[in-house]
PDB file of C-alpha atoms in Angstrom:
ATOM      1  CA  UNK A1439     -28.442  93.353  -9.305  1.00  0.00           C
ATOM      2  CA  UNK A1440     -32.139  93.826  -9.879  1.00  0.00           C
ATOM      3  CA  UNK A1441     -33.742  96.091  -7.228  1.00  0.00           C
ATOM      4  CA  UNK A1442     -36.443  94.570  -5.158  1.00  0.00           C
ATOM      5  CA  UNK A1443     -39.225  97.252  -6.569  1.00  0.00           C
ATOM      6  CA  UNK A1444     -38.207  96.473 -10.157  1.00  0.00           C
ATOM      7  CA  UNK A1445     -38.290  92.249  -9.300  1.00  0.00           C
ATOM      8  CA  UNK A1446     -41.467  92.631  -7.956  1.00  0.00           C
ATOM      9  CA  UNK A1447     -43.193  95.038 -10.407  1.00  0.00           C
ATOM     10  CA  UNK A1448     -41.639  92.084 -12.779  1.00  0.00           C
ATOM     11  CA  UNK A1449     -42.695  89.102 -11.696  1.00  0.00           C
ATOM     12  CA  UNK A1450     -46.311  90.827 -11.063  1.00  0.00           C
ATOM     13  CA  UNK A1451     -46.472  91.896 -14.662  1.00  0.00           C
ATOM     14  CA  UNK A1452     -45.026  87.977 -15.961  1.00  0.00           C
ATOM     15  CA  UNK A1453     -47.740  86.202 -13.378  1.00  0.00           C
ATOM     16  CA  UNK A1454     -50.368  88.298 -15.359  1.00  0.00           C
ATOM     17  CA  UNK A1455     -48.932  87.202 -18.784  1.00  0.00           C
ATOM     18  CA  UNK A1456     -48.367  83.264 -17.855  1.00  0.00           C
ATOM     19  CA  UNK A1457     -51.859  82.676 -15.926  1.00  0.00           C
ATOM     20  CA  UNK A1458     -54.009  84.479 -18.304  1.00  0.00           C
ATOM     21  CA  UNK A1459     -54.682  82.012 -21.032  1.00  0.00           C
ATOM     22  CA  UNK A1460     -52.705  83.078 -24.166  1.00  0.00           C
ATOM     23  CA  UNK A1461     -51.207  80.704 -27.077  1.00  0.00           C
ATOM     24  CA  UNK A1462     -48.642  79.011 -25.095  1.00  0.00           C
ATOM     25  CA  UNK A1463     -51.733  78.160 -22.628  1.00  0.00           C
ATOM     26  CA  UNK A1464     -54.183  76.982 -25.122  1.00  0.00           C
ATOM     27  CA  UNK A1465     -51.772  74.895 -26.978  1.00  0.00           C
ATOM     28  CA  UNK A1466     -50.804  73.117 -23.733  1.00  0.00           C
ATOM     29  CA  UNK A1467     -54.921  72.474 -23.046  1.00  0.00           C
ATOM     30  CA  UNK A1468     -55.261  71.284 -26.720  1.00  0.00           C
ATOM     31  CA  UNK A1469     -52.527  68.698 -26.005  1.00  0.00           C
ATOM     32  CA  UNK A1470     -53.643  67.806 -22.771  1.00  0.00           C
ATOM     33  CA  UNK A1471     -57.167  67.385 -23.463  1.00  0.00           C
ATOM     34  CA  UNK A1472     -56.798  65.313 -26.443  1.00  0.00           C
ATOM     35  CA  UNK A1473     -53.566  63.468 -25.682  1.00  0.00           C
ATOM     36  CA  UNK A1474     -53.621  63.232 -21.537  1.00  0.00           C
ATOM     37  CA  UNK A1475     -51.650  65.509 -18.993  1.00  0.00           C
ATOM     38  CA  UNK A1476     -48.202  63.894 -19.632  1.00  0.00           C
ATOM     39  CA  UNK A1477     -48.284  65.338 -23.189  1.00  0.00           C
ATOM     40  CA  UNK A1478     -49.828  68.538 -21.755  1.00  0.00           C
ATOM     41  CA  UNK A1479     -46.921  68.829 -19.366  1.00  0.00           C
ATOM     42  CA  UNK A1480     -44.268  67.934 -22.002  1.00  0.00           C
ATOM     43  CA  UNK A1481     -45.889  70.636 -24.559  1.00  0.00           C
ATOM     44  CA  UNK A1482     -45.249  73.119 -21.651  1.00  0.00           C
ATOM     45  CA  UNK A1483     -41.278  71.417 -21.150  1.00  0.00           C
ATOM     46  CA  UNK A1484     -41.007  71.899 -24.584  1.00  0.00           C
ATOM     47  CA  UNK A1485     -42.318  75.660 -24.832  1.00  0.00           C
ATOM     48  CA  UNK A1486     -39.938  76.745 -21.497  1.00  0.00           C
ATOM     49  CA  UNK A1487     -37.030  75.139 -23.405  1.00  0.00           C
ATOM     50  CA  UNK A1488     -37.782  77.341 -26.595  1.00  0.00           C
ATOM     51  CA  UNK A1489     -38.146  80.507 -24.336  1.00  0.00           C
ATOM     52  CA  UNK A1490     -34.429  79.409 -22.838  1.00  0.00           C
ATOM     53  CA  UNK A1491     -33.162  79.926 -26.123  1.00  0.00           C
ATOM     54  CA  UNK A1492     -35.163  82.960 -26.859  1.00  0.00           C
ATOM     55  CA  UNK A1493     -33.644  84.431 -23.767  1.00  0.00           C
ATOM     56  CA  UNK A1494     -29.831  83.255 -24.404  1.00  0.00           C
ATOM     57  CA  UNK A1495     -30.299  85.118 -27.890  1.00  0.00           C
ATOM     58  CA  UNK A1496     -31.753  88.099 -26.339  1.00  0.00           C
ATOM     59  CA  UNK A1497     -28.861  88.486 -23.604  1.00  0.00           C
ATOM     60  CA  UNK A1498     -26.610  88.464 -25.998  1.00  0.00           C
ATOM     61  CA  UNK A1499     -27.942  90.710 -28.816  1.00  0.00           C
ATOM     62  CA  UNK A1500     -29.408  93.323 -26.074  1.00  0.00           C
ATOM     63  CA  UNK A1501     -26.447  93.266 -23.503  1.00  0.00           C
ATOM     64  CA  UNK A1502     -24.074  94.367 -26.908  1.00  0.00           C
ATOM     65  CA  UNK A1503     -26.167  96.828 -28.013  1.00  0.00           C
ATOM     66  CA  UNK A1504     -26.383  98.377 -24.441  1.00  0.00           C
ATOM     67  CA  UNK A1505     -22.985  97.899 -24.189  1.00  0.00           C
ATOM     68  CA  UNK A1506     -21.672  99.185 -27.579  1.00  0.00           C
ATOM     69  CA  UNK A1507     -24.291 101.795 -29.255  1.00  0.00           C
ATOM     70  CA  UNK A1508     -26.647 104.401 -27.443  1.00  0.00           C
ATOM     71  CA  UNK A1509     -28.158 104.956 -31.335  1.00  0.00           C
ATOM     72  CA  UNK A1510     -28.366 101.080 -32.096  1.00  0.00           C
ATOM     73  CA  UNK A1511     -30.023 100.591 -28.168  1.00  0.00           C
ATOM     74  CA  UNK A1512     -32.553 103.775 -29.051  1.00  0.00           C
ATOM     75  CA  UNK A1513     -33.471 101.832 -32.413  1.00  0.00           C
ATOM     76  CA  UNK A1514     -34.368  98.611 -30.675  1.00  0.00           C
ATOM     77  CA  UNK A1515     -35.835 100.431 -27.863  1.00  0.00           C
ATOM     78  CA  UNK A1516     -38.298 102.101 -30.386  1.00  0.00           C
ATOM     79  CA  UNK A1517     -38.734  99.037 -32.607  1.00  0.00           C
ATOM     80  CA  UNK A1518     -39.474  97.326 -29.640  1.00  0.00           C
ATOM     81  CA  UNK A1519     -41.982  99.646 -28.624  1.00  0.00           C
ATOM     82  CA  UNK A1520     -43.561  99.598 -31.754  1.00  0.00           C
ATOM     83  CA  UNK A1521     -43.731  95.612 -31.835  1.00  0.00           C
ATOM     84  CA  UNK A1522     -45.543  95.363 -28.557  1.00  0.00           C
ATOM     85  CA  UNK A1523     -47.928  98.427 -29.369  1.00  0.00           C
ATOM     86  CA  UNK A1524     -48.754  95.960 -32.843  1.00  0.00           C
ATOM     87  CA  UNK A1525     -49.267  93.039 -30.868  1.00  0.00           C
ATOM     88  CA  UNK A1526     -51.293  94.895 -28.290  1.00  0.00           C
ATOM     89  CA  UNK A1527     -53.818  96.294 -31.059  1.00  0.00           C
ATOM     90  CA  UNK A1528     -53.775  93.095 -33.088  1.00  0.00           C
ATOM     91  CA  UNK A1529     -54.564  91.223 -29.667  1.00  0.00           C
ATOM     92  CA  UNK A1530     -57.683  93.667 -28.988  1.00  0.00           C
ATOM     93  CA  UNK A1531     -59.320  93.249 -32.685  1.00  0.00           C
ATOM     94  CA  UNK A1532     -58.539  89.396 -32.622  1.00  0.00           C
ATOM     95  CA  UNK A1533     -61.470  87.644 -33.811  1.00  0.00           C
ATOM     96  CA  UNK A1534     -60.074  84.295 -34.496  1.00  0.00           C
ATOM     97  CA  UNK A1535     -62.126  81.561 -33.103  1.00  0.00           C
ATOM     98  CA  UNK A1536     -61.136  79.353 -30.239  1.00  0.00           C
ATOM     99  CA  UNK A1537     -61.077  75.603 -31.527  1.00  0.00           C
ATOM    100  CA  UNK A1538     -59.379  73.342 -29.380  1.00  0.00           C
ATOM    101  CA  UNK A1539     -60.376  70.408 -31.344  1.00  0.00           C
ATOM    102  CA  UNK A1540     -57.820  71.190 -33.695  1.00  0.00           C
ATOM    103  CA  UNK A1541     -55.149  68.670 -34.168  1.00  0.00           C
ATOM    104  CA  UNK A1542     -57.079  66.573 -31.470  1.00  0.00           C
ATOM    105  CA  UNK A1543     -55.280  63.292 -32.480  1.00  0.00           C
ATOM    106  CA  UNK A1544     -53.474  61.652 -29.510  1.00  0.00           C
ATOM    107  CA  UNK A1545     -49.634  61.968 -29.680  1.00  0.00           C
ATOM    108  CA  UNK A1546     -46.797  60.962 -27.062  1.00  0.00           C
ATOM    109  CA  UNK A1547     -45.307  62.920 -24.396  1.00  0.00           C
ATOM    110  CA  UNK A1548     -41.930  62.818 -26.409  1.00  0.00           C
ATOM    111  CA  UNK A1549     -43.416  63.680 -29.628  1.00  0.00           C
ATOM    112  CA  UNK A1550     -45.460  66.650 -27.713  1.00  0.00           C
ATOM    113  CA  UNK A1551     -42.052  68.013 -26.352  1.00  0.00           C
ATOM    114  CA  UNK A1552     -40.118  68.140 -29.772  1.00  0.00           C
ATOM    115  CA  UNK A1553     -43.360  69.950 -31.676  1.00  0.00           C
ATOM    116  CA  UNK A1554     -43.409  72.550 -28.881  1.00  0.00           C
ATOM    117  CA  UNK A1555     -39.861  73.453 -28.658  1.00  0.00           C
ATOM    118  CA  UNK A1556     -39.374  73.227 -32.564  1.00  0.00           C
ATOM    119  CA  UNK A1557     -42.884  75.678 -32.982  1.00  0.00           C
ATOM    120  CA  UNK A1558     -41.508  78.080 -29.912  1.00  0.00           C
ATOM    121  CA  UNK A1559     -37.682  78.310 -31.300  1.00  0.00           C
ATOM    122  CA  UNK A1560     -39.023  78.900 -34.919  1.00  0.00           C
ATOM    123  CA  UNK A1561     -41.700  81.638 -33.764  1.00  0.00           C
ATOM    124  CA  UNK A1562     -40.452  84.849 -34.602  1.00  0.00           C
ATOM    125  CA  UNK A1563     -42.945  86.767 -32.697  1.00  0.00           C
ATOM    126  CA  UNK A1564     -41.375  85.085 -29.285  1.00  0.00           C
ATOM    127  CA  UNK A1565     -37.813  86.109 -30.368  1.00  0.00           C
ATOM    128  CA  UNK A1566     -39.180  89.797 -30.824  1.00  0.00           C
ATOM    129  CA  UNK A1567     -41.192  89.514 -27.798  1.00  0.00           C
ATOM    130  CA  UNK A1568     -38.157  88.674 -25.648  1.00  0.00           C
ATOM    131  CA  UNK A1569     -35.974  91.380 -27.306  1.00  0.00           C
ATOM    132  CA  UNK A1570     -38.603  94.295 -26.791  1.00  0.00           C
ATOM    133  CA  UNK A1571     -39.987  92.728 -22.933  1.00  0.00           C
ATOM    134  CA  UNK A1572     -36.637  91.798 -20.833  1.00  0.00           C
ATOM    135  CA  UNK A1573     -34.721  95.162 -21.535  1.00  0.00           C
ATOM    136  CA  UNK A1574     -37.430  97.504 -20.090  1.00  0.00           C
ATOM    137  CA  UNK A1575     -36.771  96.130 -16.438  1.00  0.00           C
ATOM    138  CA  UNK A1576     -32.721  96.349 -17.074  1.00  0.00           C
ATOM    139  CA  UNK A1577     -31.201  99.249 -15.366  1.00  0.00           C
ATOM    140  CA  UNK A1578     -27.045  99.276 -16.221  1.00  0.00           C
ATOM    141  CA  UNK A1579     -26.233 101.459 -13.043  1.00  0.00           C
ATOM    142  CA  UNK A1580     -27.422  98.150 -11.573  1.00  0.00           C
ATOM    143  CA  UNK A1581     -24.545  96.241 -12.414  1.00  0.00           C
ATOM    144  CA  UNK A1582     -24.048  93.307 -15.241  1.00  0.00           C
ATOM    145  CA  UNK A1583     -26.479  94.080 -17.880  1.00  0.00           C
ATOM    146  CA  UNK A1584     -25.962  90.321 -18.971  1.00  0.00           C
ATOM    147  CA  UNK A1585     -26.856  89.290 -15.127  1.00  0.00           C
ATOM    148  CA  UNK A1586     -29.965  90.979 -14.894  1.00  0.00           C
ATOM    149  CA  UNK A1587     -31.193  89.765 -18.377  1.00  0.00           C
ATOM    150  CA  UNK A1588     -30.421  86.101 -17.285  1.00  0.00           C
ATOM    151  CA  UNK A1589     -32.073  86.415 -13.802  1.00  0.00           C
ATOM    152  CA  UNK A1590     -35.391  87.940 -15.783  1.00  0.00           C
ATOM    153  CA  UNK A1591     -35.406  85.368 -18.543  1.00  0.00           C
ATOM    154  CA  UNK A1592     -34.710  82.533 -15.961  1.00  0.00           C
ATOM    155  CA  UNK A1593     -37.936  83.905 -13.894  1.00  0.00           C
ATOM    156  CA  UNK A1594     -40.099  84.186 -17.082  1.00  0.00           C
ATOM    157  CA  UNK A1595     -39.263  80.873 -18.027  1.00  0.00           C
ATOM    158  CA  UNK A1596     -39.755  79.020 -14.574  1.00  0.00           C
ATOM    159  CA  UNK A1597     -42.922  81.006 -14.424  1.00  0.00           C
ATOM    160  CA  UNK A1598     -44.027  80.566 -17.612  1.00  0.00           C
ATOM    161  CA  UNK A1599     -43.579  76.527 -17.001  1.00  0.00           C
ATOM    162  CA  UNK A1600     -45.211  76.369 -14.101  1.00  0.00           C
ATOM    163  CA  UNK A1601     -48.566  77.948 -15.159  1.00  0.00           C
ATOM    164  CA  UNK A1602     -48.391  75.770 -18.182  1.00  0.00           C
ATOM    165  CA  UNK A1603     -47.830  72.600 -15.606  1.00  0.00           C
ATOM    166  CA  UNK A1604     -50.751  73.820 -13.593  1.00  0.00           C
ATOM    167  CA  UNK A1605     -53.015  74.208 -17.104  1.00  0.00           C
ATOM    168  CA  UNK A1606     -51.814  70.948 -18.118  1.00  0.00           C
ATOM    169  CA  UNK A1607     -52.998  69.269 -14.674  1.00  0.00           C
ATOM    170  CA  UNK A1608     -56.631  70.962 -14.993  1.00  0.00           C
ATOM    171  CA  UNK A1609     -56.933  70.648 -18.669  1.00  0.00           C
ATOM    172  CA  UNK A1610     -60.041  68.686 -18.544  1.00  0.00           C
ATOM    173  CA  UNK A1611     -62.120  71.107 -16.803  1.00  0.00           C
ATOM    174  CA  UNK A1612     -60.597  74.197 -18.124  1.00  0.00           C
ATOM    175  CA  UNK A1613     -60.490  72.964 -21.778  1.00  0.00           C
ATOM    176  CA  UNK A1614     -64.144  72.151 -21.233  1.00  0.00           C
ATOM    177  CA  UNK A1615     -64.878  75.582 -19.762  1.00  0.00           C
ATOM    178  CA  UNK A1616     -62.794  77.377 -22.876  1.00  0.00           C
ATOM    179  CA  UNK A1617     -64.966  75.473 -25.292  1.00  0.00           C
ATOM    180  CA  UNK A1618     -68.283  76.577 -23.552  1.00  0.00           C
ATOM    181  CA  UNK A1619     -67.207  79.888 -22.959  1.00  0.00           C
ATOM    182  CA  UNK A1620     -65.300  81.495 -25.981  1.00  0.00           C
ATOM    183  CA  UNK A1621     -65.923  85.129 -24.788  1.00  0.00           C
ATOM    184  CA  UNK A1622     -63.311  84.042 -21.835  1.00  0.00           C
ATOM    185  CA  UNK A1623     -60.674  84.206 -24.741  1.00  0.00           C
ATOM    186  CA  UNK A1624     -61.911  87.131 -26.696  1.00  0.00           C
ATOM    187  CA  UNK A1625     -61.598  89.354 -23.580  1.00  0.00           C
ATOM    188  CA  UNK A1626     -58.390  87.723 -22.220  1.00  0.00           C
ATOM    189  CA  UNK A1627     -57.127  88.735 -25.630  1.00  0.00           C
ATOM    190  CA  UNK A1628     -58.360  92.500 -25.345  1.00  0.00           C
ATOM    191  CA  UNK A1629     -56.795  92.307 -21.504  1.00  0.00           C
ATOM    192  CA  UNK A1630     -53.100  91.258 -23.104  1.00  0.00           C
ATOM    193  CA  UNK A1631     -53.530  93.691 -25.543  1.00  0.00           C
ATOM    194  CA  UNK A1632     -53.870  96.415 -23.450  1.00  0.00           C
ATOM    195  CA  UNK A1633     -50.707  95.214 -21.225  1.00  0.00           C
ATOM    196  CA  UNK A1634     -48.620  94.781 -24.368  1.00  0.00           C
ATOM    197  CA  UNK A1635     -49.654  98.491 -25.583  1.00  0.00           C
ATOM    198  CA  UNK A1636     -48.554  99.713 -21.954  1.00  0.00           C
ATOM    199  CA  UNK A1637     -45.230  98.103 -22.309  1.00  0.00           C
ATOM    200  CA  UNK A1638     -44.798  99.341 -25.704  1.00  0.00           C
ATOM    201  CA  UNK A1639     -45.131 102.839 -24.160  1.00  0.00           C
ATOM    202  CA  UNK A1640     -43.277 102.508 -21.292  1.00  0.00           C
ATOM    203  CA  UNK A1641     -40.609 101.046 -23.468  1.00  0.00           C
ATOM    204  CA  UNK A1642     -40.445 103.961 -25.678  1.00  0.00           C
ATOM    205  CA  UNK A1643     -40.294 106.686 -22.493  1.00  0.00           C
ATOM    206  CA  UNK A1644     -37.300 104.255 -21.094  1.00  0.00           C
ATOM    207  CA  UNK A1645     -34.087 106.093 -21.107  1.00  0.00           C
ATOM    208  CA  UNK A1646     -30.458 104.296 -21.806  1.00  0.00           C
TER     209      UNK A1646
END
């Protein structure tokens, strides 16, 4: 199983991801502020469900690669590292204006859930992120790679869902705050970008 030190490091990093406003948070806030708390929570649930699918795909792909080919593992490792650094650079220099009013027409919780899960599943960036992120905390010497990936994926999904529910419940105040303080989003993207770059460097130095 996953050792305690690795698990603590993983949970700490994931908490940083899910509680610093990002695309999933902003989508949840936008839904909650325009269509109510239920729609916001349903959006968070849809995102979590989509992440379950990505976790499953990462488990199958990564575990097979680690088990069968050192060369393929190295290729996916460096590709993942490059992708994380790319995401970091894009986030650091991102100048996209925040607009929570976009798509503000009220929708039902059911429709919000469907839209969120489809959007998350069909997002190739999310798929690549899971494929690049989860393996960094897997150590073959600790036992089943598939089991480790499953535990890490479940933790990520649950913490992500927990954060979006909190943001959905407090969306009224948070939505107003983000609209009045776009600099918050600007600086959070730089922080997240730095984390992505650091993770990319860590992944590139990781041994099989």
